[in-house]
PDB file of C-alpha atoms and ligand atoms in Angstrom:
ATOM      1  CA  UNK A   1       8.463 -10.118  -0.141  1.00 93.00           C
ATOM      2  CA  UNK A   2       5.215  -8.253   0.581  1.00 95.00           C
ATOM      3  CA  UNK A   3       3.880  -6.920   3.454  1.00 97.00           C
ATOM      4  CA  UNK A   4       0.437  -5.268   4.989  1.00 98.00           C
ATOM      5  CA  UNK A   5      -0.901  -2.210   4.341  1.00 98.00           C
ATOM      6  CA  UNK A   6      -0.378  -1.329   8.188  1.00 98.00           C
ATOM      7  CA  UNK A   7       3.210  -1.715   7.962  1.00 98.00           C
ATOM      8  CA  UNK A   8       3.990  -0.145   4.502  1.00 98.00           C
ATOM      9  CA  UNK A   9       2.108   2.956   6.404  1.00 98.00           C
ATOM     10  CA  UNK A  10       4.418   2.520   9.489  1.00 98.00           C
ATOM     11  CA  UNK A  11       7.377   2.297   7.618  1.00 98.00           C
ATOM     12  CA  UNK A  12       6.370   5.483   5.273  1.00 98.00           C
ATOM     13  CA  UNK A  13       5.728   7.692   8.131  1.00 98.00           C
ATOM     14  CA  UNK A  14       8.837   7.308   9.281  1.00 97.00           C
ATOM     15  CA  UNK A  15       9.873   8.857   5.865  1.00 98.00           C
ATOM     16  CA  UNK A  16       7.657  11.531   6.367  1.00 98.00           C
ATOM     17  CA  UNK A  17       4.413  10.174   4.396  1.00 98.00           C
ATOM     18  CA  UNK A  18       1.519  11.646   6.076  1.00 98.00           C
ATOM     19  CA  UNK A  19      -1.189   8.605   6.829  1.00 98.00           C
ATOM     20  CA  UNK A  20      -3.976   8.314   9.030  1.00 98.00           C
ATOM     21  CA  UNK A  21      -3.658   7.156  12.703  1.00 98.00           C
ATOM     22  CA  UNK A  22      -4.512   3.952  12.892  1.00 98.00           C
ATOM     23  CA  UNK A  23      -4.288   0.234  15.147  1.00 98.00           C
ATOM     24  CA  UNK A  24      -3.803  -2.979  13.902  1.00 98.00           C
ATOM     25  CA  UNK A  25      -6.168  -5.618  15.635  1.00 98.00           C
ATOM     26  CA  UNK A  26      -6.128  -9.292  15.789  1.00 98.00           C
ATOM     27  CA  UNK A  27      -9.662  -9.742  17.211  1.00 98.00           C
ATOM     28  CA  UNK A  28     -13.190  -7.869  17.026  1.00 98.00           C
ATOM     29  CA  UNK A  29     -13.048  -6.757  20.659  1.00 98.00           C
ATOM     30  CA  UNK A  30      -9.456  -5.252  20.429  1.00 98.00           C
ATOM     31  CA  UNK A  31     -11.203  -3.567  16.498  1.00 98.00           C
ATOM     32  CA  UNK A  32     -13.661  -2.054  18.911  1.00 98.00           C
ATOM     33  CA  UNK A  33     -11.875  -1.090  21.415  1.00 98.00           C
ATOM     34  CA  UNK A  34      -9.451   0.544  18.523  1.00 98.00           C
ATOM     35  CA  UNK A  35     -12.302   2.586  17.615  1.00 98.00           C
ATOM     36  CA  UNK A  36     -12.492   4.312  21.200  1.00 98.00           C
ATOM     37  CA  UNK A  37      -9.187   4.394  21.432  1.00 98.00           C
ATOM     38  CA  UNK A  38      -9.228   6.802  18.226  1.00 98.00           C
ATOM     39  CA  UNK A  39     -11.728   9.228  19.315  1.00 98.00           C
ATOM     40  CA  UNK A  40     -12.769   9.575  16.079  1.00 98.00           C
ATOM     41  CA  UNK A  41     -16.305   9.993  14.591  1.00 97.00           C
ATOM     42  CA  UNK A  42     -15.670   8.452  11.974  1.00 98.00           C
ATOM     43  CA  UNK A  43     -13.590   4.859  11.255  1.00 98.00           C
ATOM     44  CA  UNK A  44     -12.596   2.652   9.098  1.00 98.00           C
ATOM     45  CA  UNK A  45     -12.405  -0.991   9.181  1.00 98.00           C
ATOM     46  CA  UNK A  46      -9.401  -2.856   6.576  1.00 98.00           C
ATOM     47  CA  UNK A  47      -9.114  -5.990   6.550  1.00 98.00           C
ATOM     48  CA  UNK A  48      -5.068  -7.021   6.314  1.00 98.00           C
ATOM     49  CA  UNK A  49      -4.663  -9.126   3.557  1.00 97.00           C
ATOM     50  CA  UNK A  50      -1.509  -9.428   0.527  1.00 95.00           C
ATOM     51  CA  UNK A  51      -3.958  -8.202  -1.923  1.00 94.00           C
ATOM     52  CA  UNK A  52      -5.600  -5.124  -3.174  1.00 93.00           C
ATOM     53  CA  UNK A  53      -9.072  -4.802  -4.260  1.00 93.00           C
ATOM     54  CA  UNK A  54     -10.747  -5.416  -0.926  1.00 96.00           C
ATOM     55  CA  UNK A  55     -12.652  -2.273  -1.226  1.00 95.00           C
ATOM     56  CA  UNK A  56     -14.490  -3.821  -3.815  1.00 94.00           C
ATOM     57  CA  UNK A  57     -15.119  -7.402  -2.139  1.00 96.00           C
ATOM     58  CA  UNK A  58     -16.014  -5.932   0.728  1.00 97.00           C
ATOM     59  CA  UNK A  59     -13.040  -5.748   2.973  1.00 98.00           C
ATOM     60  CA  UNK A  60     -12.950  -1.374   3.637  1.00 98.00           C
ATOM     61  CA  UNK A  61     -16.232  -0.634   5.860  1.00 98.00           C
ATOM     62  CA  UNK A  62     -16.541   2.491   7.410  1.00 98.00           C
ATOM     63  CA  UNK A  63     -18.202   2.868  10.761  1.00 98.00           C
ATOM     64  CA  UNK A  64     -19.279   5.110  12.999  1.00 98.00           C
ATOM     65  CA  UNK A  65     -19.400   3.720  16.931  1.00 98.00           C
ATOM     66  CA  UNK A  66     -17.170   0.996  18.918  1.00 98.00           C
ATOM     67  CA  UNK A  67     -20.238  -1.384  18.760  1.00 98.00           C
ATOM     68  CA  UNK A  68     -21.010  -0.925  15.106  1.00 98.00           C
ATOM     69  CA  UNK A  69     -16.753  -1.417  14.468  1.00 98.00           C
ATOM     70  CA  UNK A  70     -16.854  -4.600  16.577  1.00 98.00           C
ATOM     71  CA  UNK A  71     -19.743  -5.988  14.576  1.00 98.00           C
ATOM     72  CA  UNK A  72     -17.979  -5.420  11.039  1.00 98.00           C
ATOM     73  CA  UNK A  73     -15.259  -7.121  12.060  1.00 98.00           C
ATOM     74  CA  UNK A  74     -16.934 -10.229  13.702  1.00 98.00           C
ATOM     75  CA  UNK A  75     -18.203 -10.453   9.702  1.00 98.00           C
ATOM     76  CA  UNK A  76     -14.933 -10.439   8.922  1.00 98.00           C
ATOM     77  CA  UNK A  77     -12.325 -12.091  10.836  1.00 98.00           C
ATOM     78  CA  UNK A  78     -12.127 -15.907   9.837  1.00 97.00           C
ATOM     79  CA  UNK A  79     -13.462 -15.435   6.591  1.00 96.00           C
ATOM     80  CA  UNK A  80     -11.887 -15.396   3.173  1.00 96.00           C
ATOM     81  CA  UNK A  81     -11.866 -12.297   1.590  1.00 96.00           C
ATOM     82  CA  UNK A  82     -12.312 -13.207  -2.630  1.00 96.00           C
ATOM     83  CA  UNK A  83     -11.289 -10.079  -4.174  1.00 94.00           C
ATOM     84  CA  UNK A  84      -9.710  -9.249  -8.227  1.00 91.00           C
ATOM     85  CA  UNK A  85      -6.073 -10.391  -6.692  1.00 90.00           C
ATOM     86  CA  UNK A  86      -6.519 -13.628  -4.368  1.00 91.00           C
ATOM     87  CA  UNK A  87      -7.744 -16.191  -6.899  1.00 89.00           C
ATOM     88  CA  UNK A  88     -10.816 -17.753  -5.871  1.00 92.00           C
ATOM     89  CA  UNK A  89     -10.082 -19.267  -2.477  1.00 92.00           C
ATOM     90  CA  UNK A  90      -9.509 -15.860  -1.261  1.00 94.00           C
ATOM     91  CA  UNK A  91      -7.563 -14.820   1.506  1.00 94.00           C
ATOM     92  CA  UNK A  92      -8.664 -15.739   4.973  1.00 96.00           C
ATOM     93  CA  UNK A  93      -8.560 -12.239   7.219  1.00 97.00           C
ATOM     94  CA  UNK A  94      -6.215 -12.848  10.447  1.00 97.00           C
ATOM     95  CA  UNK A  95      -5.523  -8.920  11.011  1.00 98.00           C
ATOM     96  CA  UNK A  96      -7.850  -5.531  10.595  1.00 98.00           C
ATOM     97  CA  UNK A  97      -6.420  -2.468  10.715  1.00 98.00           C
ATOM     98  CA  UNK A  98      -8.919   0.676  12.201  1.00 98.00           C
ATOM     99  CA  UNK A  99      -8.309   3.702  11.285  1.00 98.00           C
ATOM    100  CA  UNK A 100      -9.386   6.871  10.940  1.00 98.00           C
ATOM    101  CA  UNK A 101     -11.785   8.054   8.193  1.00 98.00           C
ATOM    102  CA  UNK A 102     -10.900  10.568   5.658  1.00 98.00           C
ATOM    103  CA  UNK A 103     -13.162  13.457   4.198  1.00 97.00           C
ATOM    104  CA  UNK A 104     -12.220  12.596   0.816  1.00 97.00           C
ATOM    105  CA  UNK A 105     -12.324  15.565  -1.867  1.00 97.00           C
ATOM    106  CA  UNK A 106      -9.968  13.615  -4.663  1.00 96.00           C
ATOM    107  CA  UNK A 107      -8.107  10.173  -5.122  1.00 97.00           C
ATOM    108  CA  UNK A 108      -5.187  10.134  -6.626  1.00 97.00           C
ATOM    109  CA  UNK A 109      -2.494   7.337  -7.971  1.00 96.00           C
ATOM    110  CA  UNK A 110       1.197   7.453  -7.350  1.00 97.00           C
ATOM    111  CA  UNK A 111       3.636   4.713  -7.239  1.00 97.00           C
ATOM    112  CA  UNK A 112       7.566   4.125  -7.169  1.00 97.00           C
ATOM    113  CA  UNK A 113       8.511   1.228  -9.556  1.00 96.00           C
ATOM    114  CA  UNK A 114      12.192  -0.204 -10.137  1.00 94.00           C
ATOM    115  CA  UNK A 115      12.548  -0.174 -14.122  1.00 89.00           C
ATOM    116  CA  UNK A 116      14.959  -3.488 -14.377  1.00 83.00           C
ATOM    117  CA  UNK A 117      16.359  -2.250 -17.423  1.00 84.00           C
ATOM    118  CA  UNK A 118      17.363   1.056 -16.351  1.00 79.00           C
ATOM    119  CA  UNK A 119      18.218  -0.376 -13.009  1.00 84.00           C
ATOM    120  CA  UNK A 120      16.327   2.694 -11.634  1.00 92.00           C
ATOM    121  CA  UNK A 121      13.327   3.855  -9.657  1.00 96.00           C
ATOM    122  CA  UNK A 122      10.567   4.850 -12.393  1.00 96.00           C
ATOM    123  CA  UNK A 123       7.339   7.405 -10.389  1.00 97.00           C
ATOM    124  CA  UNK A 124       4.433   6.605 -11.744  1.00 96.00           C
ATOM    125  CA  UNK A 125       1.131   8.984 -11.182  1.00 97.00           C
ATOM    126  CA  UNK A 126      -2.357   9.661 -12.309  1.00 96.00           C
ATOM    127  CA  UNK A 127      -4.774  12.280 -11.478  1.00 95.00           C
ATOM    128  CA  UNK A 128      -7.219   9.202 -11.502  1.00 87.00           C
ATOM    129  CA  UNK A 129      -7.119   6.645  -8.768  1.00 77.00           C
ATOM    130  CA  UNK A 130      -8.769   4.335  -6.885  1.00 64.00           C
ATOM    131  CA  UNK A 131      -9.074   2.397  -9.959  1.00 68.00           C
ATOM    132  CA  UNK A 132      -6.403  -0.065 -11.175  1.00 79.00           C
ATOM    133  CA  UNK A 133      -3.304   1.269 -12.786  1.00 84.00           C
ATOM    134  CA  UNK A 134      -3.774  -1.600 -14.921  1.00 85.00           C
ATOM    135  CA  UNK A 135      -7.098  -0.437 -16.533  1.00 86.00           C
ATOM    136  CA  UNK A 136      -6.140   3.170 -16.757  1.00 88.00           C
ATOM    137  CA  UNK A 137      -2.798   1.782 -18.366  1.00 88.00           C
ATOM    138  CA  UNK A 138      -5.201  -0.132 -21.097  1.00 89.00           C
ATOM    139  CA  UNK A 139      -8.349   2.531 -21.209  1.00 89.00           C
ATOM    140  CA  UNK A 140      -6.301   5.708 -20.788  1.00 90.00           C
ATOM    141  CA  UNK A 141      -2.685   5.245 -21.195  1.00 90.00           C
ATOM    142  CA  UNK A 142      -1.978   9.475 -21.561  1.00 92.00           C
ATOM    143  CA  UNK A 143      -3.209   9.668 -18.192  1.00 94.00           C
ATOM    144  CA  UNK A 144      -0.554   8.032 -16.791  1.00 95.00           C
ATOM    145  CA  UNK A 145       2.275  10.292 -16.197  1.00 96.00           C
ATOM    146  CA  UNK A 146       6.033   8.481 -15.919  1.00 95.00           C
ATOM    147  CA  UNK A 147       9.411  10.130 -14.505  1.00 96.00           C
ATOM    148  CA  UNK A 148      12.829   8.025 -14.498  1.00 96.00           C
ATOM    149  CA  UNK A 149      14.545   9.076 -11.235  1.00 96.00           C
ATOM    150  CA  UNK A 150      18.108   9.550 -11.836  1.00 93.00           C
ATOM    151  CA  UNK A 151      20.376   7.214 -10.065  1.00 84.00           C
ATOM    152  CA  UNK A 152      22.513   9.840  -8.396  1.00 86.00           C
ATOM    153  CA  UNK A 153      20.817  13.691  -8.265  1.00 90.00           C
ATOM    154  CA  UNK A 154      17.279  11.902  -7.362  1.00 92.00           C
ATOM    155  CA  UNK A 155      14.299  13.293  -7.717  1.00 97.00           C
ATOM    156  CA  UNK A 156      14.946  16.961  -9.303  1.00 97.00           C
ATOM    157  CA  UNK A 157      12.778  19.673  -8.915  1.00 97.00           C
ATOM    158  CA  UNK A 158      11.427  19.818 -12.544  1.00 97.00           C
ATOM    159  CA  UNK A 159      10.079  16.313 -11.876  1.00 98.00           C
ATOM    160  CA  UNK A 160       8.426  16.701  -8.920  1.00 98.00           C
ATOM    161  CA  UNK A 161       6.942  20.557 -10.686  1.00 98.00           C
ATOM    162  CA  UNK A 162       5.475  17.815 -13.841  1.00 98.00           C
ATOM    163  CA  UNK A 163       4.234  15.772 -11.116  1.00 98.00           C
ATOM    164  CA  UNK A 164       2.241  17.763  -9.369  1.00 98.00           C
ATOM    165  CA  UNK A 165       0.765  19.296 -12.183  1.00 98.00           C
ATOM    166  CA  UNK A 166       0.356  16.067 -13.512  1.00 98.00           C
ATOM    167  CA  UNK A 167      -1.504  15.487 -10.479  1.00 98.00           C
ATOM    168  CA  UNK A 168      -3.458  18.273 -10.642  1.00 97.00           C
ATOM    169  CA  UNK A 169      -1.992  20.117  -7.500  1.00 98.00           C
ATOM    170  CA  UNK A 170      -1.355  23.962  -6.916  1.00 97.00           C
ATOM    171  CA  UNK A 171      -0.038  26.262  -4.453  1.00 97.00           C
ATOM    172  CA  UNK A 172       0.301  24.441  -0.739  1.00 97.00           C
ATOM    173  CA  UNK A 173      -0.792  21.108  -2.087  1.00 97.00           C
ATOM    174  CA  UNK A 174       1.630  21.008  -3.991  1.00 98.00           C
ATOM    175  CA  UNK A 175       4.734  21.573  -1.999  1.00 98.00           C
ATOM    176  CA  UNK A 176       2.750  18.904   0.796  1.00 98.00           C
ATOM    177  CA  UNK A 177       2.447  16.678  -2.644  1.00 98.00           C
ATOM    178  CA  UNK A 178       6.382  17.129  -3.810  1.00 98.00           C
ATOM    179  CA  UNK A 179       7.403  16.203  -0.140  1.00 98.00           C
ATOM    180  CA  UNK A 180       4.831  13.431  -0.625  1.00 98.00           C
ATOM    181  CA  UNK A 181       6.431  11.924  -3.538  1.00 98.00           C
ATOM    182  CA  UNK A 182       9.561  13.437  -2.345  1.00 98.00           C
ATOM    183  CA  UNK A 183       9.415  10.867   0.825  1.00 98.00           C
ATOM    184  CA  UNK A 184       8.137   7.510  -1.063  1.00 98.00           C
ATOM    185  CA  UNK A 185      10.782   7.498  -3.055  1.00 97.00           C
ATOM    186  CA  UNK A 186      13.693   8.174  -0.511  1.00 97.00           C
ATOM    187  CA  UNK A 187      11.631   5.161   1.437  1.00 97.00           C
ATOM    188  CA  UNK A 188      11.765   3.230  -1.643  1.00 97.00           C
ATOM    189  CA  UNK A 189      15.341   3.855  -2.283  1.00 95.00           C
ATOM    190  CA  UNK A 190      16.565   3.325   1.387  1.00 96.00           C
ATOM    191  CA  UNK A 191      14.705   0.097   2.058  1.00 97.00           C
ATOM    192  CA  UNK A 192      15.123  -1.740  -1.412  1.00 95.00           C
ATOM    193  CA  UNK A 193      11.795  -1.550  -2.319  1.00 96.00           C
ATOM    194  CA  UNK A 194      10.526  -3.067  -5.699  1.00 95.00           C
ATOM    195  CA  UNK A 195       7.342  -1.823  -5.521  1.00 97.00           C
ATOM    196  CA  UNK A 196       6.150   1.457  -3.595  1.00 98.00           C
ATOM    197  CA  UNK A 197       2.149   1.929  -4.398  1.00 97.00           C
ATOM    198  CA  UNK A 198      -0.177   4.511  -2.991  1.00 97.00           C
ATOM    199  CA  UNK A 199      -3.680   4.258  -4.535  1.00 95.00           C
ATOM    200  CA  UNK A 200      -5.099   6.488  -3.518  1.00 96.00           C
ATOM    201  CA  UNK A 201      -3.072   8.897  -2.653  1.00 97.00           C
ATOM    202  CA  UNK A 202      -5.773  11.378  -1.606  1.00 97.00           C
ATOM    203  CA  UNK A 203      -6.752  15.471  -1.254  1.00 98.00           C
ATOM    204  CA  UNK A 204      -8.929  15.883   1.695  1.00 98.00           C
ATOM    205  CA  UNK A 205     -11.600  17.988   2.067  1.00 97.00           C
ATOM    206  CA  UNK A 206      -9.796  20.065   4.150  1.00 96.00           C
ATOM    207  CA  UNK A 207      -6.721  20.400   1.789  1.00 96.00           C
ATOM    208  CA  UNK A 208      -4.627  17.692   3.050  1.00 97.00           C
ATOM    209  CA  UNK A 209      -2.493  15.587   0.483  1.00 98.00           C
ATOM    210  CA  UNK A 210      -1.996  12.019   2.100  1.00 98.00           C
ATOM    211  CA  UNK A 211      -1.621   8.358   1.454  1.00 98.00           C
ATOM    212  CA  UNK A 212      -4.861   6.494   2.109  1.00 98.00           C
ATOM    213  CA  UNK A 213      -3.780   3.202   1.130  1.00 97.00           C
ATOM    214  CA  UNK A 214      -0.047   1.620   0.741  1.00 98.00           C
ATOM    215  CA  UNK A 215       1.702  -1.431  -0.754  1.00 97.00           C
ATOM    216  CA  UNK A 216       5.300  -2.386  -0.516  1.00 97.00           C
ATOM    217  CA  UNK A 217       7.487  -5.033  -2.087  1.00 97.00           C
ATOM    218  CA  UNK A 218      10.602  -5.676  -1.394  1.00 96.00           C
ATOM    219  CA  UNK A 219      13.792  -7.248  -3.288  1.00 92.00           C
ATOM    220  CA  UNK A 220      14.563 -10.667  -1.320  1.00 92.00           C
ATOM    221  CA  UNK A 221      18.072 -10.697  -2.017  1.00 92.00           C
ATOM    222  CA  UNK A 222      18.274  -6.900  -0.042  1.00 92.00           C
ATOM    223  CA  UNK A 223      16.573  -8.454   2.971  1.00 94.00           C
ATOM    224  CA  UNK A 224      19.587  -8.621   4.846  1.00 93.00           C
ATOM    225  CA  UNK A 225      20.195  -5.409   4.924  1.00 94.00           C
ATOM    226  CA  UNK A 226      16.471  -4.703   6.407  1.00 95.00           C
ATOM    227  CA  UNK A 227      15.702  -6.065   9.786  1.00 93.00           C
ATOM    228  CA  UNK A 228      12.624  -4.018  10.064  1.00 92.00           C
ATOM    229  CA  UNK A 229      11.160  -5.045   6.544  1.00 95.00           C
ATOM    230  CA  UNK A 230      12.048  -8.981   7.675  1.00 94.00           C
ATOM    231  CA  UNK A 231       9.738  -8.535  10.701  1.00 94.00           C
ATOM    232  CA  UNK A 232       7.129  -7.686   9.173  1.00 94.00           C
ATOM    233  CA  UNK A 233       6.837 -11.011   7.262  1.00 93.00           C
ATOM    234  CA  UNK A 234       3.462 -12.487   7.887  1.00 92.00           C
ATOM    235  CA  UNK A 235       3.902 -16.714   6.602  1.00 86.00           C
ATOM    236  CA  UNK A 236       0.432 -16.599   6.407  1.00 83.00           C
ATOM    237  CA  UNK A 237       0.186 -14.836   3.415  1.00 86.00           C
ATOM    238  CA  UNK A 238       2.425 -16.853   1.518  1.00 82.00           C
ATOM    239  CA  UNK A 239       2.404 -19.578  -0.381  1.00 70.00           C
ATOM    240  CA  UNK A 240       3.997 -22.966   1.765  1.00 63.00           C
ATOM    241  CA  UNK A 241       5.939 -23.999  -1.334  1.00 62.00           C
ATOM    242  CA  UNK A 242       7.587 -20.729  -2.008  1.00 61.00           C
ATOM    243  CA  UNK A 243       8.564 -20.994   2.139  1.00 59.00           C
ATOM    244  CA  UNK A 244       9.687 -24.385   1.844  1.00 62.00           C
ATOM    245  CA  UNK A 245      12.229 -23.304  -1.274  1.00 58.00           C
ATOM    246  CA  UNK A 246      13.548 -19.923   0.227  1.00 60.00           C
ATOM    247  CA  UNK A 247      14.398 -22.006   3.142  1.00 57.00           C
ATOM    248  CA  UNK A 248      17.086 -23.864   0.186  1.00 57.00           C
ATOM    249  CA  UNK A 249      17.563 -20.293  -1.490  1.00 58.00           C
ATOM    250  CA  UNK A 250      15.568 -21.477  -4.157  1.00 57.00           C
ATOM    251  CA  UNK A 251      13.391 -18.865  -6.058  1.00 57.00           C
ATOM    252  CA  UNK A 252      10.437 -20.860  -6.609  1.00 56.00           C
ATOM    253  CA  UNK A 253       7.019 -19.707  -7.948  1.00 57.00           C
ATOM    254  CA  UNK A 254       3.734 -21.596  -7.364  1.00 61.00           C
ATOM    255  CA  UNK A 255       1.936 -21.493 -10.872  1.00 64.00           C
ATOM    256  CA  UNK A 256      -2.146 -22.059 -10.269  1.00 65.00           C
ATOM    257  CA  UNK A 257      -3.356 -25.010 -13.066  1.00 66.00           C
ATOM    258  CA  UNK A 258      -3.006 -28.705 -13.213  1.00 62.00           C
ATOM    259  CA  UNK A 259       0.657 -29.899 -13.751  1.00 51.00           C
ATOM    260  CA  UNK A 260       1.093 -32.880 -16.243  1.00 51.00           C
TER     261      UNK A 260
HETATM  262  P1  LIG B   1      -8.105  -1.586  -1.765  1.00 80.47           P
HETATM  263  O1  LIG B   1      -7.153  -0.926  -2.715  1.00 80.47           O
HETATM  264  O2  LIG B   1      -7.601  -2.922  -1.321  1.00 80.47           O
HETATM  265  O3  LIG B   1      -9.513  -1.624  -2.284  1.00 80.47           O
HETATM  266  P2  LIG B   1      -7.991   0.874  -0.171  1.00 80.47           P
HETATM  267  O4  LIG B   1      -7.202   1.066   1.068  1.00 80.47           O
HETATM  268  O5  LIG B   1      -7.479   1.542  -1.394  1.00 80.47           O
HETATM  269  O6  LIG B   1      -8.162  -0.703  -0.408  1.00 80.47           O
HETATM  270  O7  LIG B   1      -9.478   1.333   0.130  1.00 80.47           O
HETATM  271  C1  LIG B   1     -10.504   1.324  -0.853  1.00 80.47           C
HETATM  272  C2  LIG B   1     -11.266   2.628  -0.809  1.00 80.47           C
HETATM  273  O8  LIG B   1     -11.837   2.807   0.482  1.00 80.47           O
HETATM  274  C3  LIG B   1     -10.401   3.859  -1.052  1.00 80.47           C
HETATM  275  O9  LIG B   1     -10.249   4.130  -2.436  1.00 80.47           O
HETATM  276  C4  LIG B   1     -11.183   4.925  -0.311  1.00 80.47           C
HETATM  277  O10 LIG B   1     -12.211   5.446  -1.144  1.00 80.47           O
HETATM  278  C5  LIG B   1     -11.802   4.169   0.843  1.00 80.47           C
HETATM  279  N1  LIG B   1     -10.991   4.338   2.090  1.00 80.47           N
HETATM  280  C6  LIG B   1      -9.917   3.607   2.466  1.00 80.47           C
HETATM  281  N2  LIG B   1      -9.374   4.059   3.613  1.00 80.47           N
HETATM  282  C7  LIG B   1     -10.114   5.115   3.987  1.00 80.47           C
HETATM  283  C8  LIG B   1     -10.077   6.048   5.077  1.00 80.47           C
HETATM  284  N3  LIG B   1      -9.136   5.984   6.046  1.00 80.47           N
HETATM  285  N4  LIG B   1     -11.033   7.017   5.126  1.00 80.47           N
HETATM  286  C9  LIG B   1     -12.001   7.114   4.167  1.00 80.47           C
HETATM  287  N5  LIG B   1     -12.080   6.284   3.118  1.00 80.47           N
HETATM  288  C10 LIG B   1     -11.163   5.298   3.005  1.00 80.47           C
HETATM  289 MG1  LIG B   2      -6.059   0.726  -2.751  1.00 80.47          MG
END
């Protein structure tokens, strides 16, 4: 199961990610009146969708006044949003999520994967991101730096020390950058997470190390366990089929192409 941006940041903040302030909205009046509600100079407008690349299509505006956040989003809402990841009907935008801008000095990539075969948590982190890990992963796979987690110790210190230098972080950004990676994987671990992304994680330009963006997946058959992670389900994001068959505990998975 997948959820939105908005509540991936929610959950991880309880972990002790830092991430933005920021409101979820439902309709362009409540998007501007999230905007005054910030006091913030600067905003930015996210469309809430199951899919990343909406910087790209469009979907991350940044705006500077109630009236000008409003008007974005009345652009927005009702549409579908065609980015890399939706196939080309797109997803259509139901939620946008305002929140407060970042002085961006540096984006970053970091990411908590479960390795099946090692039946642990792999961290995954680039100096580079914004950019798919995918196309780094092709272009520039030595950029990509990969630590195991072990099952029982954790994270150990030597790790997070690679890490960071990995990363390209020294002195005080680098202990907030260890209890960065530090907290996404304790959230990964605690809530059965199969996927933890941040991209980007970011250095502001006033030294702050925090996650600008966030996806979460979660292992279905650990739902019970999670009452939080169930409510964040949004049905609108998935595919009627696959809702139909978990309703018979049936793992089915819509393939796009004709049948025969
Ligand atoms: P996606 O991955 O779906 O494109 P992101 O949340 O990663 O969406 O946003 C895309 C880009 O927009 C980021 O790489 C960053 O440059 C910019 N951005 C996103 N959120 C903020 C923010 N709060 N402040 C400033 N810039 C932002
Ligand atoms: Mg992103």
């Amino acid at each position: 199961m997948n959820i939105h941006e908005y509540q991936a940041k929610q959950l991880l903040a309880k972990f002790g990610v830092p991430v933005s302030k920021g409101i979820a909205c439902t309709t362009a009046d409540e998007v501007g009146k999230a905007f005054t509600d910030l006091g913030v100079p600067l905003g930015v407008v996210k469309v809430q969708i199951h899919a990343g690349g909406r910087g790209k299509a469009g979907g991350v505006k940044l705006v500077r006044s109630a009236d000008e956040a409003k008007k974005v989003a009345q652009g927005l809402f009702g549409k579908a949003l065609v980015t890399h990841q939706t196939g080309p009907e797109g997803r259509v935008v139901k939620t946008i999520y305002v929140e407060a801008g970042s002085d961006i000095a540096r984006e970053m990539y970091l990411a908590v994967v479960m390795d099946r075969s090692a039946q642990a948590p792999v961290i995954i982190a680039a100096a580079e991101g914004g950019m798919d890990i995918e196309e780094l992963a092709a272009h520039k796979p030595a950029a990509i730096a990969r630590h195991r987690v072990h099952p029982v110790k954790g994270v150990q210190g030597f790790q997070l020390r690679a890490l960071c230098k990995h990363l390209g972080l020294s002195g005080e950004q680098a202990k907030a950058g260890s209890k960065l990676i530090q907290s996404l994987v304790t959230a990964f671990m605690a809530l059965d997470c199969s996927l933890a992304e941040i991209n980007p994680m970011i250095i502001t330009k006033q030294g702050e190390v925090k996650a600008l963006d966030a996806k979460m997946s979660f292992d279905d058959n650990a739902l019970f366990r999670h009452k939080d992670v169930v409510e964040c389900r949004d049905l609108n994001e998935e595919d009627p089929k696959e809702i139909e068959a978990k309703k018979f505990d049936l793992n089915y998975i819509a393939l796009t192409g004709t049948s025969s």
